Coordinates of C-alpha atoms in Angstrom, one line a residue:
Chain A
X24 CA 0.3 0.2 0.0
X25 CA 2.1 2.2 -1.0
X26 CA 1.4 5.3 -3.0
X27 CA 3.5 6.8 -5.5
X28 CA 4.5 10.8 -6.8
X29 CA 1.9 13.0 -6.6
X30 CA 2.0 16.3 -8.3
X31 CA 0.9 19.8 -6.9
X32 CA -0.2 18.5 -4.1
X33 CA 0.3 20.5 -0.9
X34 CA 0.5 19.5 2.9
X35 CA -1.8 17.2 4.5
X36 CA -5.4 17.9 4.9
X37 CA -7.1 14.7 6.5
X38 CA -6.0 11.9 8.4
X39 CA -7.9 9.2 9.0
X40 CA -6.5 7.2 12.2
X41 CA -7.0 3.5 12.3
X42 CA -10.6 4.0 11.5
X43 CA -13.4 1.4 12.9
X44 CA -17.0 1.6 12.4
X45 CA -19.4 -1.0 13.5
X46 CA -23.7 -0.4 12.5
X47 CA -25.0 -3.1 15.0
X48 CA -22.0 -4.7 15.9
X49 CA -21.3 -5.5 12.1
X50 CA -18.0 -4.1 10.9
X51 CA -18.2 -1.9 8.1
X52 CA -14.8 0.0 8.1
X53 CA -11.7 -1.8 9.6
X54 CA -8.3 -0.3 10.3
X55 CA -8.6 2.2 7.8
X56 CA -5.7 4.2 7.7
X57 CA -5.8 7.5 4.8
X58 CA -3.7 10.8 4.5
X59 CA -5.3 13.2 2.4
X60 CA -3.4 16.4 1.0
X61 CA -4.5 19.7 0.3
X62 CA -5.6 20.1 -3.3
X63 CA -5.8 16.3 -3.8
X64 CA -8.7 14.6 -5.9
X65 CA -9.0 11.6 -3.8
X66 CA -11.8 8.9 -5.1
X67 CA -13.0 6.3 -2.5
X68 CA -13.7 3.3 -5.1
X69 CA -15.4 0.1 -4.2
X70 CA -18.9 -1.9 -4.5
X71 CA -21.4 -1.3 -3.1
X72 CA -21.6 -2.0 0.5
X73 CA -17.7 -1.8 0.7
X74 CA -17.7 1.4 3.3
X75 CA -17.1 3.8 1.2
X76 CA -20.2 6.1 1.4
X77 CA -19.9 5.6 5.0
X78 CA -16.0 6.6 5.2
X79 CA -17.3 10.1 3.5
X80 CA -20.0 10.4 6.4
X81 CA -17.1 10.2 9.3
X82 CA -15.4 12.9 7.8
X83 CA -18.2 15.1 7.2
X84 CA -19.6 14.4 10.6
X85 CA -22.6 12.6 9.8
X86 CA -21.5 9.1 11.5
X87 CA -18.8 9.0 14.2
X88 CA -16.5 5.9 14.1
X89 CA -16.3 3.4 16.4
X90 CA -12.8 3.9 17.1
X91 CA -10.1 6.0 15.7
X92 CA -9.8 9.7 14.8
X93 CA -10.7 12.2 12.1
X94 CA -7.8 15.0 11.9
X95 CA -8.4 17.7 9.8
X96 CA -5.7 20.2 9.4
X97 CA -3.5 18.6 12.3
X98 CA -6.7 19.2 14.6
X99 CA -8.7 16.5 16.1
X100 CA -12.1 16.9 14.8
X101 CA -13.8 13.7 16.4
X102 CA -15.8 15.5 18.6
X103 CA -16.8 18.6 16.3
X104 CA -20.6 18.4 14.8
X105 CA -20.9 18.3 11.0
X106 CA -22.1 21.9 11.1
X107 CA -19.3 23.3 12.6
X108 CA -16.8 21.3 10.1
X109 CA -15.3 23.2 7.0
X110 CA -16.3 20.8 4.7
X111 CA -19.3 20.3 2.7
X112 CA -20.8 18.3 0.7
X113 CA -22.8 17.3 -2.9
X114 CA -25.1 14.7 -2.0
X115 CA -26.0 11.3 -4.1
X116 CA -29.2 12.7 -4.6
X117 CA -28.3 16.2 -4.6
X118 CA -30.7 16.7 -1.3
X119 CA -31.6 20.5 -2.2
X120 CA -34.5 22.3 -0.7
X121 CA -37.5 21.8 -2.6
X122 CA -39.4 24.9 -0.6
X123 CA -36.4 27.1 -2.0
X124 CA -35.4 28.3 -5.2
X125 CA -32.2 28.2 -7.2
X126 CA -30.5 30.9 -5.5
X127 CA -32.0 30.7 -1.7
X128 CA -31.0 27.0 -1.8
X129 CA -27.7 28.5 -2.8
X130 CA -27.4 31.0 -0.3
X131 CA -28.9 28.5 2.2
X132 CA -25.2 28.4 3.8
X133 CA -24.2 31.6 3.7
X134 CA -27.5 33.1 5.1
X135 CA -27.0 30.5 8.3
X136 CA -23.6 32.2 8.3
X137 CA -25.5 35.9 8.5
X138 CA -22.7 37.2 5.8
X139 CA -24.3 40.6 4.2
X140 CA -27.2 40.3 1.8
X141 CA -24.4 42.5 -0.8
X142 CA -22.3 39.5 -0.5
X143 CA -24.0 36.8 -0.5
X144 CA -25.4 38.0 -4.0
X145 CA -21.8 38.4 -5.0
X146 CA -20.9 34.9 -3.6
X147 CA -24.0 33.6 -5.6
X148 CA -23.4 35.2 -8.3
X149 CA -19.9 33.6 -8.8
X150 CA -21.0 30.5 -7.5
X151 CA -23.9 30.3 -10.4
X152 CA -20.8 31.2 -12.8
X153 CA -18.5 28.6 -12.0
X154 CA -21.4 25.6 -12.7
X155 CA -22.8 27.8 -15.8
X156 CA -26.0 28.2 -14.0
X157 CA -26.6 32.1 -14.3
X158 CA -29.9 33.3 -15.1
X159 CA -31.6 30.5 -13.3
X160 CA -31.9 32.2 -10.0
X161 CA -35.7 32.2 -9.5
X162 CA -35.9 29.0 -11.4
X163 CA -37.7 26.3 -8.7
X164 CA -35.7 22.9 -7.8
X165 CA -38.8 21.0 -9.5
X166 CA -38.2 22.5 -13.3
X167 CA -34.9 21.6 -13.2
X168 CA -33.7 18.9 -15.2
X169 CA -30.9 15.7 -13.3
X170 CA -27.9 17.5 -14.6
X171 CA -29.1 21.5 -13.6
X172 CA -30.0 20.0 -10.0
X173 CA -26.8 18.5 -9.9
X174 CA -24.8 21.8 -10.7
X175 CA -27.3 24.0 -8.1
X176 CA -26.1 20.6 -5.4
X177 CA -22.5 21.9 -6.6
X178 CA -22.7 25.6 -6.1
X179 CA -24.3 25.2 -2.8
X180 CA -21.4 23.6 -1.5
X181 CA -18.8 25.3 -2.6
X182 CA -20.3 28.5 -2.1
X183 CA -19.3 28.6 1.0
X184 CA -15.5 28.0 0.1
X185 CA -15.5 24.7 1.7
X186 CA -10.9 23.9 2.2
X187 CA -12.3 20.1 1.1
X188 CA -15.7 19.1 -0.6
X189 CA -17.1 15.5 -0.3
X190 CA -18.7 14.2 -2.7
X191 CA -21.2 11.5 -2.7
X192 CA -21.7 9.3 -6.0
X193 CA -22.6 12.9 -7.2
X194 CA -22.5 11.3 -11.0
X195 CA -24.9 8.0 -10.6
X196 CA -28.2 9.7 -11.6
X197 CA -26.9 11.2 -15.2
X198 CA -26.8 9.8 -18.0
X199 CA -23.5 8.8 -19.7
X200 CA -22.9 11.3 -22.3
X201 CA -23.8 14.5 -19.5
X202 CA -21.7 12.0 -16.8
X203 CA -18.6 12.5 -18.8
X204 CA -19.2 15.8 -19.3
X205 CA -19.7 16.0 -15.7
X206 CA -16.5 14.5 -14.7
X207 CA -14.1 16.7 -17.1
X208 CA -16.2 19.6 -15.6
X209 CA -15.4 18.8 -12.1
X210 CA -12.2 18.2 -12.5
X211 CA -11.3 21.5 -14.0
X212 CA -13.4 23.5 -10.9
X213 CA -11.1 21.7 -8.6
X214 CA -8.2 23.0 -10.1
X215 CA -9.9 26.1 -10.6
X216 CA -11.0 26.2 -7.0
X217 CA -7.6 24.8 -5.7
X218 CA -9.8 23.0 -2.6
X219 CA -9.1 18.6 -2.1
X220 CA -11.7 16.9 -3.3
X221 CA -13.3 13.7 -1.5
X222 CA -15.1 11.8 -4.1
X223 CA -17.2 8.5 -3.7
X224 CA -18.0 6.2 -6.5
X225 CA -18.1 2.8 -7.8
X226 CA -17.5 3.6 -11.1
X227 CA -13.6 2.6 -11.7
X228 CA -13.6 4.7 -15.4
X229 CA -15.1 7.6 -13.2
X230 CA -12.3 7.2 -11.1
X231 CA -9.2 6.8 -12.9
X232 CA -10.5 9.9 -15.5
X233 CA -10.6 12.5 -12.1
X234 CA -8.5 11.4 -9.3
X235 CA -5.1 12.3 -8.2
X236 CA -5.3 8.9 -5.9
X237 CA -7.5 6.4 -6.1
X238 CA -8.6 4.2 -2.7
X239 CA -9.9 1.2 -3.6
X240 CA -11.6 -0.7 -0.8
X241 CA -13.4 -4.1 -0.2
X242 CA -15.5 -5.2 2.6
X243 CA -14.6 -2.3 4.7
X244 CA -11.1 -2.8 3.9
X245 CA -8.6 -0.4 1.8
X246 CA -7.1 -2.6 -0.9
X247 CA -4.8 -0.1 -2.4
X248 CA -4.2 3.7 -2.3
X249 CA -2.1 4.7 -5.4
X250 CA -2.4 6.7 -8.4
X251 CA -4.7 5.9 -12.0
X252 CA -1.8 4.5 -13.6
X253 CA -0.1 2.7 -10.7
X254 CA -3.5 1.4 -9.6
X255 CA -4.3 0.2 -12.8
X256 CA -0.5 -1.2 -13.9
X257 CA -0.1 -2.7 -10.8
X258 CA -3.1 -4.0 -8.7
X259 CA -1.9 -5.5 -5.4
X260 CA -4.3 -8.2 -5.3
X261 CA -7.0 -10.1 -7.7
X262 CA -9.7 -7.8 -6.2
X263 CA -8.2 -4.7 -7.6
X264 CA -6.7 -6.5 -10.9
X265 CA -10.4 -7.2 -11.4
X266 CA -12.4 -4.1 -10.5
X267 CA -10.6 -1.9 -11.8
X268 CA -10.5 -2.7 -15.9
X269 CA -10.9 -6.0 -16.9
X270 CA -8.0 -9.0 -16.3
X271 CA -7.3 -12.1 -17.6
X272 CA -6.1 -13.2 -14.4
X273 CA -3.9 -16.9 -14.3
X274 CA -2.3 -19.2 -11.9
X275 CA 1.3 -19.1 -12.7
X276 CA 5.0 -19.9 -10.9
X277 CA 8.3 -17.7 -10.5
X278 CA 10.4 -19.5 -12.0
X279 CA 13.9 -16.9 -11.7
X280 CA 14.7 -13.9 -12.0
X281 CA 12.3 -12.1 -14.3
X282 CA 10.9 -15.4 -15.9
X283 CA 7.4 -17.0 -14.8
X284 CA 5.8 -20.0 -16.4
X285 CA 1.9 -19.5 -16.7
X286 CA -0.6 -21.5 -19.0
X287 CA 2.1 -24.0 -19.8
X288 CA 4.8 -21.6 -21.0
X289 CA 7.5 -20.2 -19.9
X290 CA 7.7 -15.9 -20.5
X291 CA 10.0 -13.3 -19.8
X292 CA 8.7 -10.8 -17.1
X293 CA 9.7 -7.6 -15.3
X294 CA 8.7 -8.8 -11.8
X295 CA 11.6 -9.1 -9.5
X296 CA 10.2 -9.5 -5.7
X297 CA 9.7 -12.6 -6.0
X298 CA 11.3 -16.9 -4.4
X299 CA 12.4 -19.0 -7.6
X300 CA 9.0 -21.4 -7.7
X301 CA 6.9 -19.6 -5.6
X302 CA 3.6 -19.8 -6.6
X303 CA 2.2 -16.7 -8.1
X304 CA -1.3 -14.9 -9.7
X305 CA -0.9 -13.3 -13.3
X306 CA -2.5 -10.7 -14.6
X307 CA -2.4 -9.9 -18.3
X308 CA -5.3 -7.2 -19.8
X309 CA -7.1 -7.7 -22.7
X310 CA -5.0 -4.9 -24.7
X311 CA -2.1 -6.3 -23.8
X312 CA -2.4 -9.6 -25.8
X313 CA -1.0 -9.5 -29.0
X314 CA -2.4 -11.7 -31.6
X315 CA -1.2 -12.6 -35.1
X316 CA -3.3 -15.2 -37.8
X317 CA 0.0 -17.5 -38.0
X318 CA -0.7 -19.3 -34.9
X319 CA 3.8 -20.0 -35.1
X320 CA 3.9 -16.3 -34.3
X321 CA 2.4 -17.0 -31.1
X322 CA 3.8 -18.1 -27.8
X323 CA 0.3 -19.6 -26.9
X324 CA -2.3 -20.8 -30.0
X325 CA -5.9 -20.8 -29.1
X326 CA -9.4 -20.5 -31.1
X327 CA -11.6 -17.5 -31.4
X328 CA -14.6 -18.5 -30.2
X329 CA -16.8 -14.8 -29.7
X330 CA -15.7 -10.9 -31.4
X331 CA -17.7 -8.5 -30.4
X332 CA -17.5 -5.3 -32.1
X333 CA -16.9 -2.3 -29.6
X334 CA -16.2 0.3 -31.5
X335 CA -12.5 1.3 -30.9
X336 CA -11.7 -2.0 -30.8
X337 CA -13.1 -5.6 -31.1
X338 CA -13.7 -7.9 -28.2
X339 CA -12.8 -11.3 -28.7
X340 CA -13.2 -14.9 -26.8
X341 CA -10.3 -17.3 -27.2
X342 CA -9.5 -20.9 -26.1
X343 CA -6.6 -22.4 -25.9
X344 CA -6.3 -26.5 -25.7
X345 CA -5.9 -26.9 -22.1
X346 CA -9.2 -25.3 -21.9
X347 CA -8.5 -21.2 -20.2
X348 CA -10.9 -18.8 -22.5
X349 CA -8.5 -15.9 -23.4
X350 CA -10.7 -12.2 -23.4
X351 CA -8.3 -10.0 -26.0
X352 CA -9.0 -6.4 -27.0
X353 CA -7.5 -5.6 -30.3
X354 CA -7.7 -3.4 -32.8
X355 CA -7.5 -6.3 -36.1
X356 CA -10.2 -9.1 -35.9
X357 CA -9.9 -12.7 -36.1
X358 CA -12.9 -14.8 -37.5
X359 CA -14.7 -17.3 -35.1
X360 CA -13.3 -20.6 -35.3
X361 CA -9.2 -19.4 -36.4
X362 CA -6.6 -20.3 -34.5
X363 CA -4.4 -17.6 -33.5
X364 CA -0.8 -16.8 -32.1
X365 CA -1.2 -15.4 -29.2
X366 CA 2.5 -13.4 -27.2
X367 CA 2.5 -10.7 -23.8
X368 CA 5.3 -8.3 -23.5
X369 CA 7.8 -8.7 -20.7
X370 CA 6.3 -5.1 -18.7
X371 CA 2.1 -6.3 -19.8
X372 CA 2.8 -9.4 -17.5
X373 CA 1.9 -8.2 -13.7
X374 CA 2.6 -10.8 -10.8
X375 CA 1.1 -10.5 -7.6
X376 CA 1.9 -12.5 -4.2
X377 CA -0.8 -15.5 -4.3
X378 CA -3.8 -14.9 -2.0
X379 CA -6.8 -17.2 -2.6
X380 CA -6.9 -21.2 -3.5
X381 CA -7.6 -22.9 -6.4
X382 CA -7.1 -22.1 -10.2
X383 CA -9.2 -19.6 -11.5
X384 CA -9.6 -17.7 -14.8
X385 CA -11.3 -14.8 -15.0
X386 CA -12.8 -13.6 -18.0
X387 CA -14.1 -11.0 -17.8
Chain B
X24 CA -81.6 -1.1 -17.6
X25 CA -78.8 -2.4 -14.9
X26 CA -77.6 0.8 -15.0
X27 CA -80.6 2.9 -14.1
X28 CA -80.9 0.4 -11.1
X29 CA -77.4 0.9 -10.2
X30 CA -78.1 4.8 -10.3
X31 CA -81.6 3.7 -7.9
X32 CA -79.3 2.0 -5.7
X33 CA -76.6 4.9 -5.2
X34 CA -79.6 7.7 -4.5
X35 CA -81.0 5.3 -2.3
X36 CA -78.0 5.3 -0.2
X37 CA -77.6 9.6 -0.6
X38 CA -81.2 9.4 0.5
X39 CA -80.9 7.2 3.5
X40 CA -77.8 8.6 4.8
X41 CA -78.7 12.6 3.8
X42 CA -82.6 13.0 4.3
X43 CA -82.7 13.4 8.1
X44 CA -79.8 16.8 7.7
X45 CA -81.7 18.0 4.4
X46 CA -85.3 17.7 6.8
X47 CA -83.0 19.6 9.5
X48 CA -82.5 22.0 7.1
X49 CA -85.4 23.2 6.3
X50 CA -87.3 23.2 9.2
X51 CA -84.6 25.7 10.4
X52 CA -86.4 28.2 7.8
X53 CA -90.1 27.2 8.8
X54 CA -91.7 30.5 10.2
X55 CA -93.7 27.9 12.2
X56 CA -92.9 26.8 15.8
X57 CA -94.7 23.7 15.0
X58 CA -92.3 20.7 14.1
X59 CA -94.9 19.0 12.4
X60 CA -96.5 21.7 10.1
X61 CA -94.5 23.5 7.3
X62 CA -95.8 27.5 7.7
X63 CA -93.8 28.9 5.4
X64 CA -90.1 30.4 4.8
X65 CA -88.3 32.3 7.2
X66 CA -84.9 33.5 8.8
X67 CA -86.8 34.0 11.9
X68 CA -85.3 31.2 13.7
X69 CA -81.7 32.6 12.7
X70 CA -82.3 35.3 14.2
X71 CA -83.4 34.7 17.2
X72 CA -80.4 32.5 17.5
X73 CA -78.0 35.4 17.2
X74 CA -79.8 37.1 20.3
X75 CA -79.8 34.1 22.6
X76 CA -77.0 34.9 24.6
X77 CA -76.3 31.2 25.8
X78 CA -76.1 29.9 22.8
X79 CA -73.6 32.5 21.8
X80 CA -71.9 32.3 24.6
X81 CA -72.0 28.5 23.9
X82 CA -70.5 29.3 20.7
X83 CA -67.7 31.2 21.8
X84 CA -66.5 28.5 24.1
X85 CA -66.9 26.5 21.4
X86 CA -64.4 27.8 18.8
X87 CA -61.9 29.1 21.6
X88 CA -62.0 25.1 23.0
X89 CA -61.5 23.8 19.4
X90 CA -58.8 27.3 18.4
X91 CA -56.4 26.6 21.6
X92 CA -56.4 22.2 21.6
X93 CA -55.9 21.7 16.9
X94 CA -52.9 24.7 17.9
X95 CA -51.7 22.3 20.7
X96 CA -52.5 19.0 18.9
X97 CA -50.9 20.5 15.4
X98 CA -48.0 21.8 17.3
X99 CA -47.6 19.5 20.1
X100 CA -48.2 16.9 17.2
X101 CA -45.7 17.6 14.8
X102 CA -43.0 17.8 17.8
X103 CA -44.4 13.8 18.1
X104 CA -44.3 12.9 14.8
X105 CA -40.7 13.9 14.1
X106 CA -39.9 11.6 17.4
X107 CA -41.8 8.6 16.1
X108 CA -40.0 9.3 12.4
X109 CA -36.5 8.4 13.7
X110 CA -37.3 6.1 15.8
X111 CA -36.6 2.6 14.1
X112 CA -37.8 -1.2 14.4
X113 CA -40.3 -2.0 17.3
X114 CA -40.2 1.2 19.4
X115 CA -41.4 2.8 16.1
X116 CA -44.5 0.7 15.7
X117 CA -45.2 0.2 19.5
X118 CA -45.2 4.4 19.4
X119 CA -47.3 4.3 16.5
X120 CA -50.1 2.5 17.8
X121 CA -50.3 3.7 20.9
X122 CA -50.9 7.2 19.2
X123 CA -53.0 6.0 17.6
X124 CA -55.2 4.1 20.2
X125 CA -57.4 6.8 20.8
X126 CA -59.2 7.7 17.3
X127 CA -60.4 4.4 17.7
X128 CA -61.1 4.4 21.4
X129 CA -65.0 5.4 22.5
X130 CA -65.3 9.0 22.9
X131 CA -67.4 7.7 26.4
X132 CA -64.3 5.6 27.5
X133 CA -62.4 8.8 26.9
X134 CA -64.9 11.2 28.8
X135 CA -65.8 9.0 31.5
X136 CA -61.9 8.2 32.1
X137 CA -61.2 11.8 31.9
X138 CA -63.6 12.9 34.1
X139 CA -62.7 10.4 36.5
X140 CA -58.8 11.6 36.4
X141 CA -59.8 14.9 37.0
X142 CA -61.6 14.5 39.7
X143 CA -58.8 12.4 40.9
X144 CA -56.3 14.7 40.6
X145 CA -58.7 17.8 41.3
X146 CA -58.4 19.4 38.3
X147 CA -60.5 22.1 37.7
X148 CA -63.3 21.3 35.3
X149 CA -64.7 24.0 33.1
X150 CA -62.6 25.5 30.3
X151 CA -59.5 24.2 31.2
X152 CA -60.5 20.3 31.5
X153 CA -62.5 20.7 28.5
X154 CA -59.5 22.6 26.1
X155 CA -57.1 19.4 28.1
X156 CA -59.2 16.7 26.6
X157 CA -59.7 17.9 23.7
X158 CA -56.2 18.2 23.2
X159 CA -56.8 14.4 24.2
X160 CA -58.4 13.4 21.3
X161 CA -56.9 15.8 19.2
X162 CA -53.3 14.9 19.1
X163 CA -53.4 12.0 16.8
X164 CA -54.7 13.8 14.2
X165 CA -51.9 16.2 14.9
X166 CA -50.0 13.4 14.7
X167 CA -51.5 10.7 11.6
X168 CA -51.0 14.5 9.3
X169 CA -47.6 14.7 9.8
X170 CA -45.6 11.8 9.8
X171 CA -46.8 11.4 5.8
X172 CA -44.9 14.0 5.3
X173 CA -42.1 13.1 6.9
X174 CA -41.8 10.0 4.9
X175 CA -41.9 12.4 1.4
X176 CA -39.1 14.1 2.6
X177 CA -35.6 13.1 0.6
X178 CA -33.7 11.7 3.9
X179 CA -30.6 13.7 3.3
X180 CA -31.9 17.1 3.0
X181 CA -31.6 17.2 7.3
X182 CA -27.9 16.5 6.9
X183 CA -27.7 18.9 4.0
X184 CA -28.6 21.8 6.6
X185 CA -26.2 20.7 9.1
X186 CA -23.6 20.1 6.1
X187 CA -24.2 24.1 5.6
X188 CA -23.7 25.1 8.8
X189 CA -27.1 24.8 10.3
X190 CA -27.6 23.7 13.9
X191 CA -30.1 21.0 14.5
X192 CA -32.8 23.3 15.5
X193 CA -32.1 25.5 12.6
X194 CA -32.2 22.6 10.0
X195 CA -36.0 22.0 12.1
X196 CA -37.1 25.2 11.7
X197 CA -35.8 26.0 8.1
X198 CA -35.3 22.9 6.4
X199 CA -37.8 20.5 7.9
X200 CA -40.6 22.4 9.0
X201 CA -41.3 24.2 5.7
X202 CA -42.0 21.2 3.7
X203 CA -44.1 19.3 6.6
X204 CA -46.3 22.9 7.3
X205 CA -48.8 21.7 4.9
X206 CA -49.5 18.5 7.1
X207 CA -49.3 20.7 9.8
X208 CA -52.4 22.5 8.8
X209 CA -53.9 19.6 7.8
X210 CA -53.5 18.0 11.7
X211 CA -55.0 21.6 12.9
X212 CA -58.1 21.1 10.5
X213 CA -58.6 17.6 11.3
X214 CA -58.3 18.7 14.8
X215 CA -60.5 21.8 15.1
X216 CA -63.4 19.6 13.3
X217 CA -62.9 16.9 16.3
X218 CA -62.8 19.6 18.6
X219 CA -66.3 21.3 17.2
X220 CA -67.8 18.0 17.0
X221 CA -67.5 16.8 20.3
X222 CA -70.4 16.2 22.6
X223 CA -69.7 13.0 24.2
X224 CA -66.1 13.8 25.9
X225 CA -67.2 17.8 27.0
X226 CA -70.2 16.5 28.3
X227 CA -68.4 14.3 31.3
X228 CA -65.4 16.5 31.8
X229 CA -66.8 19.9 31.6
X230 CA -67.8 21.6 35.0
X231 CA -69.3 25.1 36.4
X232 CA -71.9 25.5 34.3
X233 CA -69.6 25.9 31.0
X234 CA -71.2 24.9 27.8
X235 CA -70.0 24.1 24.5
X236 CA -72.3 23.9 21.6
X237 CA -72.9 20.8 21.8
X238 CA -73.6 20.5 25.0
X239 CA -76.2 23.6 25.0
X240 CA -77.9 22.0 22.2
X241 CA -78.6 18.9 24.4
X242 CA -79.8 20.9 27.3
X243 CA -81.8 22.9 25.5
X244 CA -83.4 20.1 23.4
X245 CA -84.2 18.1 27.1
X246 CA -86.3 21.6 27.2
X247 CA -88.5 20.6 24.0
X248 CA -86.9 21.1 20.4
X249 CA -86.7 24.4 20.0
X250 CA -86.6 25.4 16.7
X251 CA -83.2 28.0 17.0
X252 CA -81.5 24.0 16.9
X253 CA -82.5 23.7 14.0
X254 CA -80.9 26.9 13.1
X255 CA -77.3 26.6 15.0
X256 CA -77.1 22.6 13.9
X257 CA -77.5 23.4 10.0
X258 CA -74.8 26.4 10.5
X259 CA -72.7 23.7 12.2
X260 CA -73.2 21.2 10.0
X261 CA -72.2 23.7 6.5
X262 CA -69.4 24.9 9.0
X263 CA -68.2 20.9 9.8
X264 CA -68.8 20.2 6.3
X265 CA -66.6 23.2 4.8
X266 CA -64.0 22.2 7.0
X267 CA -63.9 18.2 5.8
X268 CA -63.8 20.2 2.1
X269 CA -60.9 21.9 3.2
X270 CA -59.1 19.1 4.5
X271 CA -60.0 16.9 1.8
X272 CA -58.7 19.3 -1.0
X273 CA -55.3 19.4 1.1
X274 CA -55.2 16.0 1.0
X275 CA -55.9 15.0 -2.1
X276 CA -53.3 18.3 -3.5
X277 CA -50.5 16.3 -1.7
X278 CA -50.8 12.6 -3.1
X279 CA -51.1 14.1 -6.4
X280 CA -47.6 16.5 -4.9
X281 CA -46.7 13.0 -4.0
X282 CA -46.8 11.3 -7.1

């Protein structure tokens, strides 16, 4: 669980120390240790029920940890209630106030803080400008589309100039195209505002697109912390490899320095942290399998069993003689039934310490 | 043929339900004192009604009791509803059931048990005991009108208010209350109607000659039916019908909003 070098990220903003959380005796967060820097875009990524939202709610002050500490700018804030924390949240289904119009929704926090009328007007104005919603001041919440409500929710949070913005699956309710646009906009907003974003999602693509740092979680435990490139290329275990992107996971054996055996063949590789004859899990991304029409050109031979056109690439399944099914992403197509040659470059073979039982082949 | 029969059936039910009230309303305009003879249209009894000090005092009492009882029922009921809403599991259903019970409890049971309680506590019987007892049976209506409004709320909205710096108290007053206000008002109207409508409970708990409309009509009728009673009952019926119409319209509106 190491983190790699991060650019434009400042000193520590939030630190979670040994957070443990139980609901009615059921552990939802276990031994959570996480440091989030100023100006960092951190994504908590994991399947539903992995504890990522609970973690966000602990930072926001809506839940308290059973044991462990939350530090904010170096100070312990366990006992500071939500309404006194310098964080703001964009909620999952926006949680806008339906009895107030757009202007009053955004002005809510400023009014509570008893800012004067002119300041409120100016700040709401610039928040609306940030989310490109100028002219919507008098509109009711019910008259807005999902995407517009989303923008109002973001404006309502950032208008208070929080040091940290928490976002709880804010894009989940939007359609695909709008979601992609908002991903880029949010990333730009974060740079423009110069504040820390803690973003919760179950969408691995979203996490990779936006984040400086991705925190992969499963069943209340952090699996890996790293940059998007780091968690994609060097997953620490089968779960991360499988959850982030698509992968082929094979049983293998480390033979000697930079040499591994799997699928009945020897492959040169670049990993060196293993002992000779150690059992390992081998991760190969479908786009890293090079295919050739001539079976003899490949290290492995397989028979194509399915081809699906995906736009940029073809997604193919090919079966080797020993019954292993390989998923291949390639821009060139081999027809069903053809026997192809497959090879993998040394730096595209990622080895992981063995953690589970029997042989397992995952092709999706 | 079937259709005609169906319609007749419906009209028979309506006649069965409303004939007594129609006769009452008709006779409230009867110029003659007699109950059997029709002497022609007149507003005589309405005129006399407004001259009758006993009835006017009773009307004043009724309105005062209903206003106070309904206001307290709505306010306390709202707070109780928020509390019940935040409960979970068996506690929630337990508290809900004991809240609903007084609605089903016969008036005679409420009336006599409250009378006994007031006597045992040496509670002054009269206006105060009337108001307290009317709050007792009005309160559940305050609760049941607000609960569905709370259930319709986005559960994250309270957190959102806290997140923006509102204290829990501010969050309730500035975010939750404005949204459940229609339910609070419906509760007020229901409790008000129940209070105006009540005779049995009032009859048992009152004292010191304090009477609401229902009690004074009852005592008047024991001295023989005065046509003024027809007039006052007609007005009471119209008032209650108007309130029910208001409540129904509000409920319809809110159920449309919920969709």
